[in-house]
mmCIF file of C-alpha atoms in Angstrom:
data_model
loop_
_atom_site.group_PDB
_atom_site.id
_atom_site.type_symbol
_atom_site.label_atom_id
_atom_site.label_comp_id
_atom_site.label_asym_id
_atom_site.label_seq_id
_atom_site.Cartn_x
_atom_site.Cartn_y
_atom_site.Cartn_z
ATOM 1 C CA MET A 18 -9.983 25.650 -0.261
ATOM 2 C CA ASN A 19 -13.182 25.760 -2.323
ATOM 3 C CA ARG A 20 -16.539 24.253 -1.343
ATOM 4 C CA ARG A 21 -16.135 21.187 -3.580
ATOM 5 C CA THR A 22 -12.688 20.386 -2.148
ATOM 6 C CA THR A 23 -13.932 20.903 1.400
ATOM 7 C CA SER A 24 -16.893 18.569 0.830
ATOM 8 C CA ALA A 25 -14.656 15.899 -0.652
ATOM 9 C CA ALA A 26 -12.257 16.116 2.287
ATOM 10 C CA LEU A 27 -15.091 15.859 4.800
ATOM 11 C CA ALA A 28 -16.573 12.897 2.958
ATOM 12 C CA LEU A 29 -13.231 11.113 2.972
ATOM 13 C CA ALA A 30 -12.719 11.784 6.671
ATOM 14 C CA ALA A 31 -16.203 10.524 7.505
ATOM 15 C CA THR A 32 -15.762 7.425 5.366
ATOM 16 C CA ALA A 33 -12.395 6.594 6.929
ATOM 17 C CA ALA A 34 -13.793 7.081 10.429
ATOM 18 C CA LEU A 35 -16.687 4.737 9.699
ATOM 19 C CA LEU A 36 -14.420 2.074 8.252
ATOM 20 C CA LEU A 37 -11.801 2.194 10.956
ATOM 21 C CA SER A 38 -14.249 2.359 13.862
ATOM 22 C CA ALA A 39 -16.220 -0.542 12.427
ATOM 23 C CA CYS A 40 -13.029 -2.606 12.391
ATOM 24 C CA GLY A 41 -12.131 -1.739 15.965
ATOM 25 C CA SER A 42 -9.096 0.401 15.250
ATOM 26 C CA GLY A 43 -9.871 3.368 17.415
ATOM 27 C CA GLY A 44 -6.425 3.352 18.990
ATOM 28 C CA ASP A 45 -6.746 0.567 21.545
ATOM 29 C CA ASP A 46 -5.162 -2.096 19.372
ATOM 30 C CA GLY A 47 -1.690 -0.541 19.282
ATOM 31 C CA SER A 48 -1.990 0.680 15.722
ATOM 32 C CA LYS A 49 -0.472 3.993 14.777
ATOM 33 C CA ASP A 50 -0.920 6.433 11.950
ATOM 34 C CA THR A 51 2.522 6.699 10.382
ATOM 35 C CA ASP A 52 1.507 9.321 7.811
ATOM 36 C CA LYS A 53 1.943 13.020 7.378
ATOM 37 C CA ILE A 54 -0.486 15.098 5.338
ATOM 38 C CA ALA A 55 0.625 15.142 1.724
ATOM 39 C CA GLY A 56 0.549 18.486 -0.031
ATOM 40 C CA ALA A 57 1.270 17.703 -3.662
ATOM 41 C CA ASP A 58 0.651 15.381 -6.612
ATOM 42 C CA GLN A 59 -3.055 14.945 -5.938
ATOM 43 C CA GLY A 60 -4.205 15.827 -9.417
ATOM 44 C CA ALA A 61 -6.817 14.051 -11.520
ATOM 45 C CA GLY A 62 -4.465 12.212 -13.871
ATOM 46 C CA GLY A 63 -4.597 8.508 -12.997
ATOM 47 C CA PRO A 64 -3.821 5.380 -14.978
ATOM 48 C CA LYS A 65 -6.490 3.676 -17.064
ATOM 49 C CA LYS A 66 -7.402 0.097 -16.300
ATOM 50 C CA SER A 67 -6.101 -2.567 -18.643
ATOM 51 C CA ALA A 68 -8.487 -4.288 -21.030
ATOM 52 C CA GLN A 69 -7.205 -7.653 -19.768
ATOM 53 C CA PRO A 70 -7.359 -8.524 -16.057
ATOM 54 C CA ALA A 71 -3.917 -8.435 -14.495
ATOM 55 C CA GLY A 72 -2.555 -11.576 -12.919
ATOM 56 C CA PRO A 73 -0.258 -11.618 -9.860
ATOM 57 C CA ALA A 74 2.838 -11.749 -12.085
ATOM 58 C CA ASP A 75 1.748 -8.903 -14.363
ATOM 59 C CA ASN A 76 4.226 -6.048 -14.010
ATOM 60 C CA THR A 77 2.122 -3.466 -15.893
ATOM 61 C CA PRO A 78 -1.514 -3.952 -14.813
ATOM 62 C CA ASP A 79 -2.502 -0.365 -15.649
ATOM 63 C CA GLY A 80 0.190 0.580 -18.096
ATOM 64 C CA VAL A 81 2.294 1.559 -15.079
ATOM 65 C CA ASP A 82 5.625 -0.197 -14.562
ATOM 66 C CA LEU A 83 5.483 -2.168 -11.304
ATOM 67 C CA SER A 84 8.390 -4.466 -12.113
ATOM 68 C CA LEU A 85 10.777 -5.350 -9.306
ATOM 69 C CA PRO A 86 14.306 -6.766 -9.223
ATOM 70 C CA GLU A 87 14.503 -10.561 -9.342
ATOM 71 C CA ASP A 88 15.741 -10.722 -5.758
ATOM 72 C CA MET A 89 12.802 -8.669 -4.422
ATOM 73 C CA LYS A 90 9.676 -10.817 -4.167
ATOM 74 C CA LEU A 91 6.285 -9.695 -2.849
ATOM 75 C CA VAL A 92 3.936 -12.639 -2.299
ATOM 76 C CA PHE A 93 0.196 -12.015 -1.858
ATOM 77 C CA ASP A 94 -1.640 -15.038 -0.479
ATOM 78 C CA TRP A 95 -4.972 -13.343 -1.051
ATOM 79 C CA GLY A 96 -8.321 -14.559 -2.279
ATOM 80 C CA LYS A 97 -10.767 -12.477 -4.305
ATOM 81 C CA PRO A 98 -13.837 -10.872 -2.691
ATOM 82 C CA ALA A 99 -17.216 -11.483 -4.313
ATOM 83 C CA ASP A 100 -18.035 -7.774 -4.237
ATOM 84 C CA LYS A 101 -16.772 -6.029 -7.386
ATOM 85 C CA ASP A 102 -15.626 -2.874 -5.606
ATOM 86 C CA GLU A 103 -13.874 -4.769 -2.839
ATOM 87 C CA ALA A 104 -12.105 -6.966 -5.393
ATOM 88 C CA ALA A 105 -10.920 -3.927 -7.377
ATOM 89 C CA ALA A 106 -9.809 -2.109 -4.220
ATOM 90 C CA MET A 107 -7.884 -5.168 -3.051
ATOM 91 C CA ASP A 108 -6.117 -5.443 -6.406
ATOM 92 C CA ASP A 109 -5.061 -1.814 -6.234
ATOM 93 C CA ALA A 110 -3.985 -2.157 -2.590
ATOM 94 C CA ARG A 111 -1.619 -4.847 -3.843
ATOM 95 C CA HIS A 112 -0.425 -2.499 -6.572
ATOM 96 C CA PHE A 113 0.069 0.239 -3.972
ATOM 97 C CA VAL A 114 2.358 -2.010 -1.926
ATOM 98 C CA ARG A 115 4.284 -2.986 -5.054
ATOM 99 C CA SER A 116 4.624 0.674 -6.025
ATOM 100 C CA ILE A 117 6.400 1.429 -2.749
ATOM 101 C CA TYR A 118 8.986 -1.265 -3.343
ATOM 102 C CA ARG A 119 9.254 -0.231 -6.975
ATOM 103 C CA GLY A 120 10.237 3.207 -5.624
ATOM 104 C CA VAL A 121 12.687 1.614 -3.178
ATOM 105 C CA ALA A 122 14.280 -0.387 -6.001
ATOM 106 C CA GLN A 123 14.498 2.718 -8.196
ATOM 107 C CA GLN A 124 15.639 4.825 -5.215
ATOM 108 C CA SER A 125 13.081 7.483 -6.150
ATOM 109 C CA VAL A 126 9.946 8.911 -4.552
ATOM 110 C CA ARG A 127 9.014 10.292 -7.983
ATOM 111 C CA ASP A 128 8.555 6.975 -9.757
ATOM 112 C CA PRO A 129 5.208 7.099 -11.636
ATOM 113 C CA ALA A 130 3.995 3.937 -9.898
ATOM 114 C CA VAL A 131 4.004 5.741 -6.552
ATOM 115 C CA THR A 132 1.563 8.440 -7.624
ATOM 116 C CA ALA A 133 -0.597 6.043 -9.636
ATOM 117 C CA TYR A 134 -1.992 4.177 -6.623
ATOM 118 C CA ALA A 135 -1.831 6.696 -3.777
ATOM 119 C CA THR A 136 -3.284 10.042 -2.768
ATOM 120 C CA ASP A 137 -3.424 12.279 0.292
ATOM 121 C CA LYS A 138 -1.914 10.571 3.364
ATOM 122 C CA GLY A 139 -1.410 7.358 1.434
ATOM 123 C CA LEU A 140 0.916 9.181 -0.937
ATOM 124 C CA ASP A 141 2.821 10.714 1.926
ATOM 125 C CA TYR A 142 3.173 7.314 3.588
ATOM 126 C CA ALA A 143 4.600 5.787 0.407
ATOM 127 C CA ARG A 144 7.085 8.596 -0.107
ATOM 128 C CA THR A 145 8.165 8.540 3.540
ATOM 129 C CA GLN A 146 8.848 4.803 3.370
ATOM 130 C CA ILE A 147 10.865 5.158 0.176
ATOM 131 C CA GLN A 148 12.800 8.253 1.255
ATOM 132 C CA SER A 149 13.848 6.705 4.568
ATOM 133 C CA ARG A 150 15.522 3.867 2.673
ATOM 134 C CA VAL A 151 17.065 6.191 0.088
ATOM 135 C CA ASP A 152 18.541 8.349 2.862
ATOM 136 C CA ALA A 153 20.009 5.242 4.504
ATOM 137 C CA GLY A 154 21.457 3.982 1.228
ATOM 138 C CA LEU A 155 19.326 0.863 1.386
ATOM 139 C CA THR A 156 17.120 -1.174 -0.894
ATOM 140 C CA SER A 157 15.372 -4.493 -0.141
ATOM 141 C CA THR A 158 15.865 -8.154 -0.984
ATOM 142 C CA GLY A 159 14.152 -11.418 -0.164
ATOM 143 C CA THR A 160 10.497 -12.393 0.140
ATOM 144 C CA ARG A 161 7.756 -10.370 1.841
ATOM 145 C CA ARG A 162 4.507 -12.290 2.370
ATOM 146 C CA HIS A 163 1.046 -10.718 2.669
ATOM 147 C CA TYR A 164 -1.817 -12.818 4.063
ATOM 148 C CA GLN A 165 -4.986 -12.928 6.219
ATOM 149 C CA GLU A 166 -6.621 -10.306 4.022
ATOM 150 C CA LYS A 167 -10.029 -8.778 4.772
ATOM 151 C CA THR A 168 -12.076 -6.069 3.088
ATOM 152 C CA ARG A 169 -14.844 -3.767 4.304
ATOM 153 C CA LYS A 170 -16.738 -1.288 2.122
ATOM 154 C CA SER A 171 -18.052 2.036 3.391
ATOM 155 C CA PRO A 172 -21.838 2.649 3.332
ATOM 156 C CA ASN A 173 -21.507 5.126 0.454
ATOM 157 C CA GLY A 174 -19.404 2.683 -1.585
ATOM 158 C CA ASN A 175 -16.614 5.191 -2.195
ATOM 159 C CA ALA A 176 -14.032 3.606 0.098
ATOM 160 C CA VAL A 177 -12.863 0.121 0.980
ATOM 161 C CA GLU A 178 -10.638 -0.789 3.887
ATOM 162 C CA VAL A 179 -8.171 -3.541 3.007
ATOM 163 C CA SER A 180 -6.478 -5.120 6.027
ATOM 164 C CA PHE A 181 -3.803 -7.801 6.008
ATOM 165 C CA CYS A 182 -0.791 -9.260 7.787
ATOM 166 C CA VAL A 183 2.806 -9.018 6.614
ATOM 167 C CA ASP A 184 5.606 -11.494 7.290
ATOM 168 C CA SER A 185 9.018 -9.913 6.659
ATOM 169 C CA SER A 186 11.071 -12.642 8.331
ATOM 170 C CA LYS A 187 12.702 -13.445 4.967
ATOM 171 C CA PHE A 188 12.812 -9.858 3.684
ATOM 172 C CA TYR A 189 16.007 -7.923 4.326
ATOM 173 C CA SER A 190 17.665 -4.562 3.832
ATOM 174 C CA LYS A 191 20.492 -4.446 1.292
ATOM 175 C CA GLU A 192 23.120 -1.733 1.015
ATOM 176 C CA VAL A 193 22.924 -0.134 -2.418
ATOM 177 C CA LYS A 194 26.644 0.532 -2.852
ATOM 178 C CA SER A 195 28.164 -2.625 -1.380
ATOM 179 C CA GLU A 196 25.152 -4.921 -1.973
ATOM 180 C CA LYS A 197 25.714 -6.271 1.546
ATOM 181 C CA VAL A 198 22.554 -7.899 2.901
ATOM 182 C CA ARG A 199 21.630 -7.075 6.476
ATOM 183 C CA LYS A 200 19.935 -10.132 7.947
ATOM 184 C CA GLY A 201 18.282 -9.975 11.333
ATOM 185 C CA ALA A 202 16.971 -12.831 13.445
ATOM 186 C CA PRO A 203 13.261 -13.585 12.886
ATOM 187 C CA GLY A 204 11.018 -12.527 15.749
ATOM 188 C CA PRO A 205 7.972 -10.429 16.691
ATOM 189 C CA ALA A 206 9.343 -7.452 14.760
ATOM 190 C CA SER A 207 8.964 -9.464 11.534
ATOM 191 C CA TYR A 208 5.157 -9.261 11.669
ATOM 192 C CA ASP A 209 3.006 -6.209 10.957
ATOM 193 C CA PHE A 210 -0.717 -5.635 10.519
ATOM 194 C CA PHE A 211 -1.870 -3.109 7.900
ATOM 195 C CA LYS A 212 -5.137 -1.270 7.332
ATOM 196 C CA ILE A 213 -5.227 0.658 4.066
ATOM 197 C CA VAL A 214 -8.225 2.796 3.135
ATOM 198 C CA MET A 215 -8.640 2.662 -0.644
ATOM 199 C CA THR A 216 -10.783 5.404 -2.193
ATOM 200 C CA LYS A 217 -12.480 5.301 -5.567
ATOM 201 C CA PHE A 218 -10.885 7.477 -8.231
ATOM 202 C CA PRO A 219 -13.478 9.987 -9.509
ATOM 203 C CA GLY A 220 -14.851 8.929 -12.884
ATOM 204 C CA LYS A 221 -13.052 5.560 -12.896
ATOM 205 C CA ASP A 222 -15.037 2.972 -10.967
ATOM 206 C CA ASP A 223 -12.359 0.308 -11.266
ATOM 207 C CA LEU A 224 -9.423 2.424 -10.048
ATOM 208 C CA TRP A 225 -8.773 2.772 -6.317
ATOM 209 C CA ARG A 226 -5.980 4.623 -4.551
ATOM 210 C CA ALA A 227 -4.604 4.388 -1.009
ATOM 211 C CA SER A 228 -5.584 7.455 0.985
ATOM 212 C CA LEU A 229 -4.811 6.326 4.551
ATOM 213 C CA VAL A 230 -2.385 3.753 5.954
ATOM 214 C CA PHE A 231 -2.385 2.439 9.519
ATOM 215 C CA VAL A 232 0.237 -0.013 10.760
ATOM 216 C CA THR A 233 0.447 -2.152 13.898
ATOM 217 C CA GLU A 234 4.028 -3.279 14.423
ATOM 218 C CA LYS A 235 4.942 -6.571 16.139
ATOM 219 C CA ALA A 236 1.393 -7.703 15.444
ATOM 220 C CA GLU A 237 0.585 -10.722 17.595
ATOM 221 C CA GLN A 238 -2.366 -11.697 15.384
ATOM 222 C CA CYS A 239 0.017 -12.193 12.458
ATOM 223 C CA GLY A 240 2.711 -14.353 14.070
#
């Protein structure tokens, strides 16, 4: 590992520590790091931002296909931060979540959308989530709601933590071959709390990628 790579890794680690400690996620809130360290696809080729701002229904905000099947709906009840960086990071956090379910729908961890909005541990998280469903022969159907969003920018401005709740009470697994929908009873397991550290893509101020993902399952603050 060369000096530049080492410095970048240390800067990212320091930034993430500052963000997560400032938000009180030092391990006492039940959150867990569900990632493994990614070892590939961390090159410099990222998508370019669109000339027109992308609306919630836009399936190609960066020239990357984020379209989903009609029966798979991701709802983001999010406002827009006043800070330009936080607003851009929040948009791309939304795209990151959509990219995961794009991969689930396509049954592929190699879908271009996955690598467009993730790097490092964020990329590994996305691929792990997709692969677990592929291995089980499952896709998803229904409506997944994201709400109670918050953002926090690091002192150096190179990272933004985007936190939010998820309600999956109307979001179900569906068997790929039989198309049988597996519906469970709504309960505490339907609610999760996410913290995603979005890092600025070098040379592209308006592109942010998920580099860390922390999840609290059965999140009481989201029910």
